[in-house]
Amino acid sequence: MEPLHLRQATIADLAEIMRLEQAGFAAAIQESAATFSERLAAGGEGCWVLAAPDQRLFGYLCAEFWRYQADVAAERFARDHSAAETHCADGEEIYVSSMVVDPVLRGSGWGSRLFHGALDAMRARHCQLRSAILIVHPEWLGARQIYRRAGFTEIGTVPAYFAAPDGASHAAIIMRREDRDGGAMAASAPGATPDDGDLMRLQYPHAPADH
């Protein structure tokens, strides 16, 4: 199997990012192509993809840089909010707004590699970053495990954020990692090298499942 490359996303990746968004999330919580297009335009340094040599994408992570606030208002996490209004190039905190790994790679460790690799890449290029924040569904246990292992802790909730098919709603859990001493935000993925054009060259641990 050919290696995957972790690289910064470009507007040319939009169709593949949307394919992953639709494969990874229920329709009620998917974000729009316009939202992702604005993220790429406003804060492209926070958007990263796992790409095959043929440029098919197997995962993406999008983030913004925010001014650090000890007490974060729930309104800041609004779905489809304007990245042009919230992203701050010299902000101190990474807000991980969305991350998806292709379903064919789930359970193979690629979600963790994408998460760690992208955060490490942002920290390597933007030395002012000192913390990271995100929200997660309470039932996404695999994602919550990745975040806890990376040092994130639960600091609050966003009420009624996730809609369920039966009409119910779930609060989003807010998780944050602070790193005021300037150390690594997350453990580097195996084989990572700080190359601007091709940050990581990683081999599949096994062929992806056919489903």
mmCIF file of C-alpha atoms in Angstrom, residues 55-126:
data_model
loop_
_atom_site.group_PDB
_atom_site.id
_atom_site.type_symbol
_atom_site.label_atom_id
_atom_site.label_comp_id
_atom_site.label_asym_id
_atom_site.label_seq_id
_atom_site.Cartn_x
_atom_site.Cartn_y
_atom_site.Cartn_z
ATOM 1 C CA GLN A 55 -4.637 12.951 -3.909
ATOM 2 C CA ARG A 56 -7.597 10.950 -2.623
ATOM 3 C CA LEU A 57 -8.063 12.047 0.990
ATOM 4 C CA PHE A 58 -8.346 9.621 3.897
ATOM 5 C CA GLY A 59 -8.819 12.193 6.634
ATOM 6 C CA TYR A 60 -8.919 15.874 7.429
ATOM 7 C CA LEU A 61 -8.543 18.104 10.482
ATOM 8 C CA CYS A 62 -9.644 21.738 10.443
ATOM 9 C CA ALA A 63 -8.745 24.223 13.140
ATOM 10 C CA GLU A 64 -8.756 27.939 13.851
ATOM 11 C CA PHE A 65 -6.487 30.019 16.068
ATOM 12 C CA TRP A 66 -8.344 31.850 18.831
ATOM 13 C CA ARG A 67 -7.419 34.352 21.489
ATOM 14 C CA TYR A 68 -7.146 32.417 24.731
ATOM 15 C CA GLN A 69 -10.039 32.881 27.162
ATOM 16 C CA ALA A 70 -10.099 31.017 30.453
ATOM 17 C CA ASP A 71 -13.906 30.889 30.388
ATOM 18 C CA VAL A 72 -15.095 30.162 26.861
ATOM 19 C CA ALA A 73 -18.633 31.167 25.916
ATOM 20 C CA ALA A 74 -20.690 28.358 24.406
ATOM 21 C CA GLU A 75 -21.648 30.660 21.524
ATOM 22 C CA ARG A 76 -18.102 30.532 20.174
ATOM 23 C CA PHE A 77 -18.627 26.908 19.129
ATOM 24 C CA ALA A 78 -21.653 27.584 16.897
ATOM 25 C CA ARG A 79 -21.806 25.233 13.923
ATOM 26 C CA ASP A 80 -21.134 26.901 10.540
ATOM 27 C CA HIS A 81 -19.822 30.035 12.263
ATOM 28 C CA SER A 82 -17.699 32.462 10.236
ATOM 29 C CA ALA A 83 -14.012 31.556 10.439
ATOM 30 C CA ALA A 84 -13.211 34.930 8.890
ATOM 31 C CA GLU A 85 -14.593 36.536 12.063
ATOM 32 C CA THR A 86 -13.140 34.127 14.642
ATOM 33 C CA HIS A 87 -9.731 33.055 13.283
ATOM 34 C CA CYS A 88 -6.805 35.123 14.580
ATOM 35 C CA ALA A 89 -3.457 34.420 12.931
ATOM 36 C CA ASP A 90 -1.541 35.256 16.129
ATOM 37 C CA GLY A 91 -4.026 33.625 18.500
ATOM 38 C CA GLU A 92 -2.686 31.523 21.373
ATOM 39 C CA GLU A 93 -5.199 28.662 21.244
ATOM 40 C CA ILE A 94 -5.958 26.042 18.591
ATOM 41 C CA TYR A 95 -9.674 25.379 18.206
ATOM 42 C CA VAL A 96 -10.071 21.999 16.501
ATOM 43 C CA SER A 97 -13.362 22.621 14.713
ATOM 44 C CA SER A 98 -13.703 19.323 12.841
ATOM 45 C CA MET A 99 -11.867 16.070 12.179
ATOM 46 C CA VAL A 100 -12.825 12.998 10.148
ATOM 47 C CA VAL A 101 -10.983 9.815 9.192
ATOM 48 C CA ASP A 102 -12.282 7.782 6.269
ATOM 49 C CA PRO A 103 -14.440 4.927 7.615
ATOM 50 C CA VAL A 104 -12.150 2.395 5.887
ATOM 51 C CA LEU A 105 -9.334 3.401 8.264
ATOM 52 C CA ARG A 106 -11.253 3.443 11.527
ATOM 53 C CA GLY A 107 -9.788 1.263 14.228
ATOM 54 C CA SER A 108 -6.350 1.346 12.610
ATOM 55 C CA GLY A 109 -4.844 4.205 14.648
ATOM 56 C CA TRP A 110 -5.005 6.782 11.860
ATOM 57 C CA GLY A 111 -7.322 9.102 13.774
ATOM 58 C CA SER A 112 -4.697 9.462 16.484
ATOM 59 C CA ARG A 113 -1.905 9.941 13.948
ATOM 60 C CA LEU A 114 -3.828 12.662 12.117
ATOM 61 C CA PHE A 115 -4.711 14.449 15.352
ATOM 62 C CA HIS A 116 -1.215 14.375 16.825
ATOM 63 C CA GLY A 117 0.531 15.139 13.546
ATOM 64 C CA ALA A 118 -1.644 18.126 12.671
ATOM 65 C CA LEU A 119 -1.382 19.691 16.136
ATOM 66 C CA ASP A 120 2.378 19.174 16.204
ATOM 67 C CA ALA A 121 2.668 20.768 12.753
ATOM 68 C CA MET A 122 0.720 23.840 13.820
ATOM 69 C CA ARG A 123 2.809 24.232 16.970
ATOM 70 C CA ALA A 124 6.051 23.874 15.003
ATOM 71 C CA ARG A 125 5.048 26.709 12.673
ATOM 72 C CA HIS A 126 3.314 29.023 15.170
#
